[in-house]
mmCIF file of C-alpha atoms in Angstrom:
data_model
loop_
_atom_site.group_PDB
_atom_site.id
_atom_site.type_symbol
_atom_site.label_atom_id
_atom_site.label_comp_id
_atom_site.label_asym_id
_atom_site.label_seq_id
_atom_site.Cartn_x
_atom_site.Cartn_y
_atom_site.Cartn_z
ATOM 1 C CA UNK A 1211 -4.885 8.951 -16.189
ATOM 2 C CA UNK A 1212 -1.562 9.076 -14.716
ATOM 3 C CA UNK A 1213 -0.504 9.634 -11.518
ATOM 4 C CA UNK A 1214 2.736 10.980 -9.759
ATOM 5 C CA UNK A 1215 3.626 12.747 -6.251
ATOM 6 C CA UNK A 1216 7.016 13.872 -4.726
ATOM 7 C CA UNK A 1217 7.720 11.419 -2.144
ATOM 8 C CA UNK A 1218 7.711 8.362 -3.988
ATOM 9 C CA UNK A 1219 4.569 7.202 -4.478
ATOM 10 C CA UNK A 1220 2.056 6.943 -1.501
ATOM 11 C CA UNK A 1221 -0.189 9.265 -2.237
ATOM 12 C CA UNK A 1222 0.026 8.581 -5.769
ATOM 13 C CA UNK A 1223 -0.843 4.871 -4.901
ATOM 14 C CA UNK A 1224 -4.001 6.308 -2.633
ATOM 15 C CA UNK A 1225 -5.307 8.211 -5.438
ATOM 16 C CA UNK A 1226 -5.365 4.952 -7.803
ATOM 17 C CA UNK A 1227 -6.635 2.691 -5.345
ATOM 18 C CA UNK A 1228 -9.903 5.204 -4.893
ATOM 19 C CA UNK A 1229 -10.141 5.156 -9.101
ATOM 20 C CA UNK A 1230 -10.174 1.419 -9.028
ATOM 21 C CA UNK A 1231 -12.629 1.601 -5.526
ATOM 22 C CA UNK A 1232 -14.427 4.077 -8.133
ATOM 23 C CA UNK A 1233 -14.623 1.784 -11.008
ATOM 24 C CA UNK A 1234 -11.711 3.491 -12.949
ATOM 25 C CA UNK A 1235 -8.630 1.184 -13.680
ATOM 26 C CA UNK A 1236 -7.402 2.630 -17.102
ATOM 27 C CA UNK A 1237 -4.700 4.837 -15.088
ATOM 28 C CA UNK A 1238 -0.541 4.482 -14.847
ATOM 29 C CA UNK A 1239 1.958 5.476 -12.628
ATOM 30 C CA UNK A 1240 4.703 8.108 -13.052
ATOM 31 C CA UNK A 1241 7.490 5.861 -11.488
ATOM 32 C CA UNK A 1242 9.573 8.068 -9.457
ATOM 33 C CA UNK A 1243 6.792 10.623 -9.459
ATOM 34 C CA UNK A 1244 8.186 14.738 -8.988
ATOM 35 C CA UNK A 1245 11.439 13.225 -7.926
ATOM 36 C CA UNK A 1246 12.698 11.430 -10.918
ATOM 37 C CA UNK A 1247 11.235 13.732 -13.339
ATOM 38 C CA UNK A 1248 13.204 16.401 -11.677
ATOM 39 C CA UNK A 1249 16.510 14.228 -11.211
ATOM 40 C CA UNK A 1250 16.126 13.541 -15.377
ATOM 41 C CA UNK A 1251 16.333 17.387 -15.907
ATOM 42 C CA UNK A 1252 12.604 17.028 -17.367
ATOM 43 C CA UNK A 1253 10.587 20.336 -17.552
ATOM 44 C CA UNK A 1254 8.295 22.037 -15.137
ATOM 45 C CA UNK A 1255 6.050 24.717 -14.814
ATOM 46 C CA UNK A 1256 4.569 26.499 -12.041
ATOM 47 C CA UNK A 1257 1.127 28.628 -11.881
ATOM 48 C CA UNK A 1258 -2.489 26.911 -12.083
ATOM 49 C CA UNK A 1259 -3.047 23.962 -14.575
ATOM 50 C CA UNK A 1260 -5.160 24.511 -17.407
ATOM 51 C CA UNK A 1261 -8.158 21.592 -16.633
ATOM 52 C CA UNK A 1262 -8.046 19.018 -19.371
ATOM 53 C CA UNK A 1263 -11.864 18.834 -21.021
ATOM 54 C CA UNK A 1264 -14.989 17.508 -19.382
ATOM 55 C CA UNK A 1265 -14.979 13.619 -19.542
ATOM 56 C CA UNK A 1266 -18.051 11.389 -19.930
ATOM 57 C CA UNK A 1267 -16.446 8.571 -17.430
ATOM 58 C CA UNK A 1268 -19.146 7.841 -14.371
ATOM 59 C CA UNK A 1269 -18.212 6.314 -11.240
ATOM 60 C CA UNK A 1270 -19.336 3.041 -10.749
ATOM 61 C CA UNK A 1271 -18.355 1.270 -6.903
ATOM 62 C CA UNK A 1272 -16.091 -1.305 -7.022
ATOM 63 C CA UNK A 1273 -15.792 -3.029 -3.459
ATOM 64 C CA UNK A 1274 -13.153 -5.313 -4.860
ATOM 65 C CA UNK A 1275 -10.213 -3.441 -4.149
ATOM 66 C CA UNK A 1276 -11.196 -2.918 -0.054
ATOM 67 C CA UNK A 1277 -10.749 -5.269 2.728
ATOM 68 C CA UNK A 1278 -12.718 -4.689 5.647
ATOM 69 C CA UNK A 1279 -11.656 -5.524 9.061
ATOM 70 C CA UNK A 1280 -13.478 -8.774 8.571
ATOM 71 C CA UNK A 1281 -11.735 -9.771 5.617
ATOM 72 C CA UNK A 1282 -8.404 -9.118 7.414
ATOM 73 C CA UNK A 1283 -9.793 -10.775 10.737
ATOM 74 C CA UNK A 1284 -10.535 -13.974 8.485
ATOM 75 C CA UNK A 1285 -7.157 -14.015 6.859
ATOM 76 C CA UNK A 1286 -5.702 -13.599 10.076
ATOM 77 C CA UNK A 1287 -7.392 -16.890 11.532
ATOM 78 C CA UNK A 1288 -5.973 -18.571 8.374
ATOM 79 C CA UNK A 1289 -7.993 -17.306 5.382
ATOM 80 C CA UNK A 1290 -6.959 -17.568 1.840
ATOM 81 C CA UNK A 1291 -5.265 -14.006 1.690
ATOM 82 C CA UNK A 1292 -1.887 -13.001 3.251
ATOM 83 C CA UNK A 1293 -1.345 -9.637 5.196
ATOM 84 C CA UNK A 1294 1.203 -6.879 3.911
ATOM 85 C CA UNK A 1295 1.945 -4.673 6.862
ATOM 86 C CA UNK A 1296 3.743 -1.754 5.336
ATOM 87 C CA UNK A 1297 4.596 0.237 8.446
ATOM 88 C CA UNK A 1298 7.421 0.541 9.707
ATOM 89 C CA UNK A 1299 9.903 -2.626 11.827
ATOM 90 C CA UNK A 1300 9.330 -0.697 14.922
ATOM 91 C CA UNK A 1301 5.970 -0.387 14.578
ATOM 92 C CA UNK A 1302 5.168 -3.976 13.317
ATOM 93 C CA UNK A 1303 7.173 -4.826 16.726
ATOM 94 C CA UNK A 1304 4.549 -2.614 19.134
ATOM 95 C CA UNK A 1305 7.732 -0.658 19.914
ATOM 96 C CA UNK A 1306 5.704 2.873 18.677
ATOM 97 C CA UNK A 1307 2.134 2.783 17.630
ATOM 98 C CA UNK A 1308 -0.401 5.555 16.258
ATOM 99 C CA UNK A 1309 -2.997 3.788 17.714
ATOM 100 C CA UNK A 1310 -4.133 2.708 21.361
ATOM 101 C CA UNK A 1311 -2.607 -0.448 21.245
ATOM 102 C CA UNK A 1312 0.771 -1.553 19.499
ATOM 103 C CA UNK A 1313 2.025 -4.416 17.390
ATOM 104 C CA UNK A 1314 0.484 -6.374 14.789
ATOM 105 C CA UNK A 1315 -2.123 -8.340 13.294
ATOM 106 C CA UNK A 1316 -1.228 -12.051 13.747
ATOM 107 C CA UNK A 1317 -0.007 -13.606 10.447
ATOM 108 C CA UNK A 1318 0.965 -10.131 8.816
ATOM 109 C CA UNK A 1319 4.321 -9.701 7.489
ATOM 110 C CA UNK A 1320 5.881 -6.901 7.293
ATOM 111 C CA UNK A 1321 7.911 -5.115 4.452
ATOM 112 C CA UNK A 1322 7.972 -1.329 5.123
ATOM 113 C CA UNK A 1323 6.522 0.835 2.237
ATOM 114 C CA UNK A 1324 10.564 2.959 2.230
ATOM 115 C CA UNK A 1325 11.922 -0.556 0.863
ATOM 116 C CA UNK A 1326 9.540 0.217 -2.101
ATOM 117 C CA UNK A 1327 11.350 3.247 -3.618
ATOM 118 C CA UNK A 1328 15.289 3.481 -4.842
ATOM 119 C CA UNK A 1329 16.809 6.853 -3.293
ATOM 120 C CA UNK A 1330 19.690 6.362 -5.673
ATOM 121 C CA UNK A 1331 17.321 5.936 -8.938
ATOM 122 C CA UNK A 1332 15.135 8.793 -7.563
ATOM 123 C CA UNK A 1333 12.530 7.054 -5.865
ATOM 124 C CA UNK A 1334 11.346 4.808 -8.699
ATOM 125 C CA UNK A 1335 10.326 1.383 -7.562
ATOM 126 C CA UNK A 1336 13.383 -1.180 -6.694
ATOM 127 C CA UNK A 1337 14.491 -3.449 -9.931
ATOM 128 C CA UNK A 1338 14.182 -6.430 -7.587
ATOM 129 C CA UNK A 1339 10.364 -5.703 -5.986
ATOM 130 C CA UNK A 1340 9.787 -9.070 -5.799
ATOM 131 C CA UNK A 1341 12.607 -10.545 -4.426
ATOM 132 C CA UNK A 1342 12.021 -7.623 -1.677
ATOM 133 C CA UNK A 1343 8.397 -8.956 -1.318
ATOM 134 C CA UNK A 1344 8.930 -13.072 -1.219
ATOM 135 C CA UNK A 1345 11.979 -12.540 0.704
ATOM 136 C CA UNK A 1346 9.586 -11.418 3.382
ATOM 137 C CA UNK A 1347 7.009 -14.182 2.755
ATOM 138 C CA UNK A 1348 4.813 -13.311 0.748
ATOM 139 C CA UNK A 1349 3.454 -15.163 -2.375
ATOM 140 C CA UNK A 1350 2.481 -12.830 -4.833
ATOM 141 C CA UNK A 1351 0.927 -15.898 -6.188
ATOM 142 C CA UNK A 1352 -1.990 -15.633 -3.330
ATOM 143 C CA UNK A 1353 -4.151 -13.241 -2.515
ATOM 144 C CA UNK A 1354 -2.840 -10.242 -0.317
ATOM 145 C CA UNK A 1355 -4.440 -7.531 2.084
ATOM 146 C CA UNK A 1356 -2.179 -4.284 2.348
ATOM 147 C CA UNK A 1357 -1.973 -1.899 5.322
ATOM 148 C CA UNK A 1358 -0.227 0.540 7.490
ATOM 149 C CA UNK A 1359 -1.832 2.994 9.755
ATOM 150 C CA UNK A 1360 -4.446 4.871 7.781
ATOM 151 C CA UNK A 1361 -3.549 3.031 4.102
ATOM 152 C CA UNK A 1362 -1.168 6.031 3.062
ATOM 153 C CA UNK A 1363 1.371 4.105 3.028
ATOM 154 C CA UNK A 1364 0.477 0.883 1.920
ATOM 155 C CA UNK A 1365 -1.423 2.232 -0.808
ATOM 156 C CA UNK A 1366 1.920 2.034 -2.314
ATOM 157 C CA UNK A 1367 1.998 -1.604 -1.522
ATOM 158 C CA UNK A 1368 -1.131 -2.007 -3.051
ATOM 159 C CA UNK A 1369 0.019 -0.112 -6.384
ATOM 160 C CA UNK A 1370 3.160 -2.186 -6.377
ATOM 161 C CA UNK A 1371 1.103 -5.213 -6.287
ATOM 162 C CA UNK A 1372 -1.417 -4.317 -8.778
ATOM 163 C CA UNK A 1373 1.887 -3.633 -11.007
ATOM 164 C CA UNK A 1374 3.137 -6.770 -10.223
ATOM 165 C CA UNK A 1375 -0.324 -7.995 -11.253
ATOM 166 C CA UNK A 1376 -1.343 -9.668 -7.934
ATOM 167 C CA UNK A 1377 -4.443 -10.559 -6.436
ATOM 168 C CA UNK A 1378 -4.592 -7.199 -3.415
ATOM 169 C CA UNK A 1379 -6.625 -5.472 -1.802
ATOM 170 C CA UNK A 1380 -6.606 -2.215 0.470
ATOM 171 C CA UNK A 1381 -7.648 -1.776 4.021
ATOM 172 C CA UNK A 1382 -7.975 1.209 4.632
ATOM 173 C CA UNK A 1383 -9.077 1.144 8.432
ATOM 174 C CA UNK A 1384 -5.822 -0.642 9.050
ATOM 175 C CA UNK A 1385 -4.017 0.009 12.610
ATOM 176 C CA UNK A 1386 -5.902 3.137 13.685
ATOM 177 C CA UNK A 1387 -8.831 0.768 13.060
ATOM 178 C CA UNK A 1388 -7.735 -2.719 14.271
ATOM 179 C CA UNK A 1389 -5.183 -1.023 17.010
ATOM 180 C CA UNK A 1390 -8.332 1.062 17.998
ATOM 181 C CA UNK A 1391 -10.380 -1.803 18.862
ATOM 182 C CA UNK A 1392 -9.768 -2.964 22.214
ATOM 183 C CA UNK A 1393 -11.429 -7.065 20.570
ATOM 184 C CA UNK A 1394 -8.645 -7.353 18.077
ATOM 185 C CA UNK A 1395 -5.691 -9.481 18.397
ATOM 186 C CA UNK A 1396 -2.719 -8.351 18.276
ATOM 187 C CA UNK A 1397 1.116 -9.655 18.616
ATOM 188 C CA UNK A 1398 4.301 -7.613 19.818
ATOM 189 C CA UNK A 1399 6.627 -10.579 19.942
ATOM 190 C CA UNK A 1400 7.524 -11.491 16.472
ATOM 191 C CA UNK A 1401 10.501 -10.542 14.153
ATOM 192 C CA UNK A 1402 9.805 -8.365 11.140
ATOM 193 C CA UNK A 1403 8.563 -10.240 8.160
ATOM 194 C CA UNK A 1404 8.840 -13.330 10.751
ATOM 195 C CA UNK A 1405 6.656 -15.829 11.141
ATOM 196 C CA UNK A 1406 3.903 -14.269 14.103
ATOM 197 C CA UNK A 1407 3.105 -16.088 17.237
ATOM 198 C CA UNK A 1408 0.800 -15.265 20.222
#
């Protein structure tokens, strides 16, 4: 399977972390998606897509590849895994909020999903992704819990890590769950990819 969209990789990144959720991980990413193929003078075509034959793969559930709120509550209080908030710095800050409540889960860095695609190389992924990603603080070398607002977004965290070949995992209640939830903790006082307090 491979997988591509036009805005750099999101939804792409969704689709493949359902197919692992489903038990499918033999899939690869179109780097750049729509927009670099396009950019490269590559050809299209338009009309309906002739269906590729039947296959004989089942779905088998994988829970592996979701965090629950839970899981991100635990890592929170000072778990094993690290949180990847992929929205944006205003958001992470509780300056504007999809949710009831603004800010962010205490602990969570943030690196917004936008610093995952190169405009001037047609949205492929960065060359230096992981300088991007420690330079943050995150350890790619520890487990990691991705989200954003409904795991759009960082579903293309997650795909970047899985690329990278890190230990992550999706949440995909993420705010509009835990900002939702009038017993979570939240902060609003911390610098982007900062260290959080409150």
């Amino acid at each position: 399977l491979i997988a591509l969209d036009d805005e750099g990789g999101g939804w792409a990144g969704r689709l493949l972390w359902t197919l692992d959720c489903l038990g499918q991980r033999n899939w690869h990413y179109l780097n750049g998606g729509l927009i670099a193929w396009v950019e490269e003078g590559l050809p299209t075509a338009d009309g309906a897509p002739v269906p590729p034959a039947a296959s004989s793969w089942q779905p088998t559930l994988d829970e592996r590849p979701r965090a629950l709120q839970q899981d991100v509550a635990a890592a929170s209080a000072g778990g094993d895994a690290q949180i990847w908030d992929a929205r944006s710095a205003e958001e992470y800050l509780g300056l504007r909020s999809g949710a009831a409540r603004a800010g962010h889960i205490p602990g969570a860095r943030n690196l917004d999903w936008v610093h995952l695609m190169d405009p001037a190389r047609g949205y492929r992924l960065p060359e230096d992704l992981k300088v991007r990603i420690e330079g943050v603080g995150l350890d790619l070398e520890h487990p990691l819990i991705a989200h954003c607002q409904t795991h759009h977004r960082s579903s293309l965290a997650y795909l970047v890590g899985r690329i990278l070949g890190a230990d992550i995992r999706g949440y995909d209640g993420s705010w509009a769950e835990w900002g939702n939830d009038p017993d979570t903790p939240i902060v609003t006082d911390a610098e982007p990819g900062g260290p959080a307090s409150g």
